[in-house]
Amino acid sequence: GLVVPWLAAGGVLLAACLWGYGSFLFQRLLRAPGGPSAAGMNLFKNTTALVVFLCVWAIVGGELGSDRGNLAGLLWSGVLGFALGDTFFIAALPRCGVQATSMVAQINVPLSALLAWVALGEKLSAWALVSMGLVLLGVVLVIRDPVAREHQSSNGRTPKAFWQGVILAILCACVLASGNVLGHSSFAGIG
């Protein structure tokens, strides 16, 4: 009984580590002279992900379902999340760094909960509100950290570029939250 939760927790931690390392690599590539654009890099990432998803689907199987409303919701959620949200995230990386970009983008979780509360009538507990406040406090502490901003300026980034990156990461969070809520009902019953 305990093996499955530990495997799931290990998978989550591995995914977070890989996403962090990938973000670091994206930042380095974007800062390199003559490097790719954020949109080009995201297109490459999404094309690679599509190939992997199709291979896994061919091996494991699965169904999308036949409801066109669900498919449209999944499509729009993917366009918002994978195409637009990830492009904003990748564009923020060279401007404000992996640490600030990753933290600011995490406000998508409280934003998703708030949007679900407004749009879907989901309930918010007191603990959820406290947790949202802690996430926002953590984001404020990270973007106000003089060491992180000093590190960015020592790498040739101006304070203006840092704040541009923060705005791009906020846009990423807003788009991801919108995609989560838009695709919410479409995810039901799909493996």
mmCIF file of C-alpha atoms in Angstrom:
data_model
loop_
_atom_site.group_PDB
_atom_site.id
_atom_site.type_symbol
_atom_site.label_atom_id
_atom_site.label_comp_id
_atom_site.label_asym_id
_atom_site.label_seq_id
_atom_site.Cartn_x
_atom_site.Cartn_y
_atom_site.Cartn_z
ATOM 1 C CA GLY A 1 0.000 0.000 0.000
ATOM 2 C CA LEU A 2 2.827 2.484 0.675
ATOM 3 C CA VAL A 3 4.776 1.835 -2.513
ATOM 4 C CA VAL A 4 2.388 3.678 -4.845
ATOM 5 C CA PRO A 5 2.344 6.981 -2.867
ATOM 6 C CA TRP A 6 6.154 6.925 -2.645
ATOM 7 C CA LEU A 7 6.418 6.268 -6.374
ATOM 8 C CA ALA A 8 3.993 9.097 -7.070
ATOM 9 C CA ALA A 9 5.897 11.461 -4.773
ATOM 10 C CA GLY A 10 9.179 10.430 -6.392
ATOM 11 C CA GLY A 11 7.703 11.033 -9.846
ATOM 12 C CA VAL A 12 6.515 14.484 -8.829
ATOM 13 C CA LEU A 13 9.930 15.382 -7.393
ATOM 14 C CA LEU A 14 11.708 14.053 -10.479
ATOM 15 C CA ALA A 15 9.397 16.049 -12.750
ATOM 16 C CA ALA A 16 10.044 19.216 -10.718
ATOM 17 C CA CYS A 17 13.810 18.645 -10.870
ATOM 18 C CA LEU A 18 13.707 18.063 -14.628
ATOM 19 C CA TRP A 19 11.517 21.136 -15.190
ATOM 20 C CA GLY A 20 13.934 23.238 -13.111
ATOM 21 C CA TYR A 21 16.969 21.910 -14.969
ATOM 22 C CA GLY A 22 15.218 22.424 -18.307
ATOM 23 C CA SER A 23 14.390 26.002 -17.309
ATOM 24 C CA PHE A 24 18.044 26.586 -16.447
ATOM 25 C CA LEU A 25 19.077 25.228 -19.871
ATOM 26 C CA PHE A 26 16.430 27.334 -21.628
ATOM 27 C CA GLN A 27 17.726 30.437 -19.840
ATOM 28 C CA ARG A 28 21.309 29.718 -20.916
ATOM 29 C CA LEU A 29 20.280 29.117 -24.543
ATOM 30 C CA LEU A 30 18.173 32.281 -24.648
ATOM 31 C CA ARG A 31 21.021 34.391 -23.248
ATOM 32 C CA ALA A 32 23.556 33.016 -25.726
ATOM 33 C CA PRO A 33 24.409 35.287 -28.650
ATOM 34 C CA GLY A 34 22.393 34.226 -31.678
ATOM 35 C CA GLY A 35 20.272 31.898 -29.539
ATOM 36 C CA PRO A 36 16.704 30.924 -30.366
ATOM 37 C CA SER A 37 13.630 32.987 -29.569
ATOM 38 C CA ALA A 38 11.287 32.038 -26.742
ATOM 39 C CA ALA A 39 8.561 31.130 -29.254
ATOM 40 C CA GLY A 40 10.974 29.011 -31.316
ATOM 41 C CA MET A 41 12.234 27.230 -28.236
ATOM 42 C CA ASN A 42 8.676 26.558 -27.075
ATOM 43 C CA LEU A 43 7.738 25.207 -30.501
ATOM 44 C CA PHE A 44 10.692 22.801 -30.317
ATOM 45 C CA LYS A 45 9.708 21.755 -26.765
ATOM 46 C CA ASN A 46 6.082 21.188 -27.718
ATOM 47 C CA THR A 47 6.969 19.266 -30.890
ATOM 48 C CA THR A 48 9.234 16.996 -28.860
ATOM 49 C CA ALA A 49 6.489 16.557 -26.238
ATOM 50 C CA LEU A 50 3.955 15.678 -28.955
ATOM 51 C CA VAL A 51 6.226 12.955 -30.316
ATOM 52 C CA VAL A 52 6.726 11.539 -26.801
ATOM 53 C CA PHE A 53 2.979 11.695 -26.048
ATOM 54 C CA LEU A 54 2.145 9.898 -29.293
ATOM 55 C CA CYS A 55 4.715 7.174 -28.518
ATOM 56 C CA VAL A 56 3.334 6.694 -25.002
ATOM 57 C CA TRP A 57 -0.219 6.691 -26.367
ATOM 58 C CA ALA A 58 0.753 4.036 -28.924
ATOM 59 C CA ILE A 59 2.317 1.869 -26.209
ATOM 60 C CA VAL A 60 -0.116 2.392 -23.328
ATOM 61 C CA GLY A 61 -3.267 3.304 -25.220
ATOM 62 C CA GLY A 62 -5.981 5.662 -24.105
ATOM 63 C CA GLU A 63 -9.032 7.455 -25.357
ATOM 64 C CA LEU A 64 -9.797 11.113 -25.831
ATOM 65 C CA GLY A 65 -13.513 10.506 -25.853
ATOM 66 C CA SER A 66 -15.964 11.430 -28.557
ATOM 67 C CA ASP A 67 -17.607 14.523 -27.022
ATOM 68 C CA ARG A 68 -16.640 17.444 -29.273
ATOM 69 C CA GLY A 69 -17.179 19.894 -26.417
ATOM 70 C CA ASN A 70 -14.600 18.054 -24.333
ATOM 71 C CA LEU A 71 -12.156 17.944 -27.227
ATOM 72 C CA ALA A 72 -12.599 21.680 -27.865
ATOM 73 C CA GLY A 73 -12.036 22.432 -24.172
ATOM 74 C CA LEU A 74 -8.896 20.300 -24.145
ATOM 75 C CA LEU A 75 -7.652 21.987 -27.324
ATOM 76 C CA TRP A 76 -8.155 25.511 -25.962
ATOM 77 C CA SER A 77 -6.640 24.552 -22.623
ATOM 78 C CA GLY A 78 -3.593 23.187 -24.432
ATOM 79 C CA VAL A 79 -3.278 26.237 -26.666
ATOM 80 C CA LEU A 80 -3.391 28.517 -23.632
ATOM 81 C CA GLY A 81 -1.091 26.397 -21.455
ATOM 82 C CA PHE A 82 1.420 24.796 -23.793
ATOM 83 C CA ALA A 83 1.556 27.437 -26.517
ATOM 84 C CA LEU A 84 0.968 30.808 -24.892
ATOM 85 C CA GLY A 85 1.689 30.208 -21.196
ATOM 86 C CA ASP A 86 4.927 28.333 -21.753
ATOM 87 C CA THR A 87 6.099 30.947 -24.266
ATOM 88 C CA PHE A 88 5.598 33.668 -21.642
ATOM 89 C CA PHE A 89 7.465 31.491 -19.108
ATOM 90 C CA ILE A 90 10.392 30.865 -21.458
ATOM 91 C CA ALA A 91 10.525 34.558 -22.453
ATOM 92 C CA ALA A 92 10.731 35.556 -18.762
ATOM 93 C CA LEU A 93 13.706 33.268 -18.035
ATOM 94 C CA PRO A 94 16.531 35.345 -19.540
ATOM 95 C CA ARG A 95 15.074 38.548 -18.093
ATOM 96 C CA CYS A 96 14.562 37.678 -14.430
ATOM 97 C CA GLY A 97 16.176 34.269 -14.044
ATOM 98 C CA VAL A 98 14.937 30.791 -13.225
ATOM 99 C CA GLN A 99 14.254 31.460 -9.535
ATOM 100 C CA ALA A 100 12.044 34.531 -9.977
ATOM 101 C CA THR A 101 10.326 33.202 -13.114
ATOM 102 C CA SER A 102 9.487 29.859 -11.503
ATOM 103 C CA MET A 103 8.184 31.400 -8.298
ATOM 104 C CA VAL A 104 6.086 34.066 -9.994
ATOM 105 C CA ALA A 105 4.621 31.533 -12.428
ATOM 106 C CA GLN A 106 3.454 29.463 -9.440
ATOM 107 C CA ILE A 107 0.776 32.029 -8.694
ATOM 108 C CA ASN A 108 -1.148 30.131 -11.371
ATOM 109 C CA VAL A 109 -2.227 27.735 -8.614
ATOM 110 C CA PRO A 110 -4.002 30.307 -6.403
ATOM 111 C CA LEU A 111 -5.298 32.056 -9.533
ATOM 112 C CA SER A 112 -6.739 28.751 -10.772
ATOM 113 C CA ALA A 113 -8.486 28.236 -7.440
ATOM 114 C CA LEU A 114 -9.883 31.775 -7.469
ATOM 115 C CA LEU A 115 -11.072 31.453 -11.060
ATOM 116 C CA ALA A 116 -12.678 28.086 -10.265
ATOM 117 C CA TRP A 117 -14.415 29.713 -7.304
ATOM 118 C CA VAL A 118 -15.753 32.531 -9.524
ATOM 119 C CA ALA A 119 -16.470 30.602 -12.739
ATOM 120 C CA LEU A 120 -17.309 27.111 -11.493
ATOM 121 C CA GLY A 121 -18.682 27.793 -8.028
ATOM 122 C CA GLU A 122 -16.025 25.674 -6.304
ATOM 123 C CA LYS A 123 -15.607 26.156 -2.564
ATOM 124 C CA LEU A 124 -12.534 27.699 -0.957
ATOM 125 C CA SER A 125 -11.670 26.653 2.580
ATOM 126 C CA ALA A 126 -9.914 28.855 5.104
ATOM 127 C CA TRP A 127 -6.799 26.691 4.678
ATOM 128 C CA ALA A 128 -6.889 27.241 0.928
ATOM 129 C CA LEU A 129 -7.012 31.012 1.454
ATOM 130 C CA VAL A 130 -4.129 30.848 3.947
ATOM 131 C CA SER A 131 -2.147 28.738 1.484
ATOM 132 C CA MET A 132 -2.825 31.249 -1.292
ATOM 133 C CA GLY A 133 -1.547 34.007 0.957
ATOM 134 C CA LEU A 134 1.632 32.036 1.678
ATOM 135 C CA VAL A 135 2.262 31.493 -2.032
ATOM 136 C CA LEU A 136 1.848 35.208 -2.710
ATOM 137 C CA LEU A 137 4.115 36.075 0.225
ATOM 138 C CA GLY A 138 6.768 33.710 -1.137
ATOM 139 C CA VAL A 139 6.530 35.331 -4.568
ATOM 140 C CA VAL A 140 6.888 38.818 -3.095
ATOM 141 C CA LEU A 141 9.918 37.731 -1.054
ATOM 142 C CA VAL A 142 11.606 36.240 -4.131
ATOM 143 C CA ILE A 143 11.060 39.209 -6.446
ATOM 144 C CA ARG A 144 12.065 41.670 -3.718
ATOM 145 C CA ASP A 145 15.247 39.707 -2.927
ATOM 146 C CA PRO A 146 18.153 42.067 -3.606
ATOM 147 C CA VAL A 147 20.567 39.140 -4.076
ATOM 148 C CA ALA A 148 18.509 37.727 -6.972
ATOM 149 C CA ARG A 149 18.232 41.129 -8.625
ATOM 150 C CA GLU A 150 21.948 41.822 -8.051
ATOM 151 C CA HIS A 151 22.774 38.472 -9.673
ATOM 152 C CA GLN A 152 20.687 39.448 -12.690
ATOM 153 C CA SER A 153 22.422 42.816 -13.001
ATOM 154 C CA SER A 154 25.850 41.127 -12.713
ATOM 155 C CA ASN A 155 24.807 39.045 -15.743
ATOM 156 C CA GLY A 156 24.122 42.194 -17.761
ATOM 157 C CA ARG A 157 20.380 42.395 -17.070
ATOM 158 C CA THR A 158 18.899 45.777 -16.220
ATOM 159 C CA PRO A 159 16.285 46.349 -13.506
ATOM 160 C CA LYS A 160 13.844 47.136 -16.322
ATOM 161 C CA ALA A 161 14.485 43.719 -17.904
ATOM 162 C CA PHE A 162 14.000 42.061 -14.495
ATOM 163 C CA TRP A 163 10.557 43.623 -14.101
ATOM 164 C CA GLN A 164 9.683 42.810 -17.716
ATOM 165 C CA GLY A 165 10.460 39.180 -16.856
ATOM 166 C CA VAL A 166 8.253 39.370 -13.761
ATOM 167 C CA ILE A 167 5.386 40.722 -15.894
ATOM 168 C CA LEU A 168 5.883 37.917 -18.435
ATOM 169 C CA ALA A 169 5.824 35.354 -15.607
ATOM 170 C CA ILE A 170 2.594 36.916 -14.264
ATOM 171 C CA LEU A 171 1.092 36.676 -17.770
ATOM 172 C CA CYS A 172 2.201 33.028 -17.835
ATOM 173 C CA ALA A 173 0.406 32.406 -14.533
ATOM 174 C CA CYS A 174 -2.785 34.128 -15.714
ATOM 175 C CA VAL A 175 -2.849 32.169 -18.973
ATOM 176 C CA LEU A 176 -2.159 28.843 -17.209
ATOM 177 C CA ALA A 177 -4.906 29.515 -14.662
ATOM 178 C CA SER A 178 -7.372 30.396 -17.438
ATOM 179 C CA GLY A 179 -6.457 27.214 -19.316
ATOM 180 C CA ASN A 180 -6.897 25.105 -16.169
ATOM 181 C CA VAL A 181 -10.390 26.456 -15.539
ATOM 182 C CA LEU A 182 -11.392 26.399 -19.201
ATOM 183 C CA GLY A 183 -10.332 22.768 -19.564
ATOM 184 C CA HIS A 184 -11.644 21.664 -16.156
ATOM 185 C CA SER A 185 -14.803 19.920 -17.325
ATOM 186 C CA SER A 186 -13.028 18.517 -20.378
ATOM 187 C CA PHE A 187 -10.557 16.620 -18.171
ATOM 188 C CA ALA A 188 -13.313 14.581 -16.509
ATOM 189 C CA GLY A 189 -13.164 10.898 -17.423
ATOM 190 C CA ILE A 190 -10.040 11.181 -19.576
ATOM 191 C CA GLY A 191 -6.990 9.147 -18.569
#
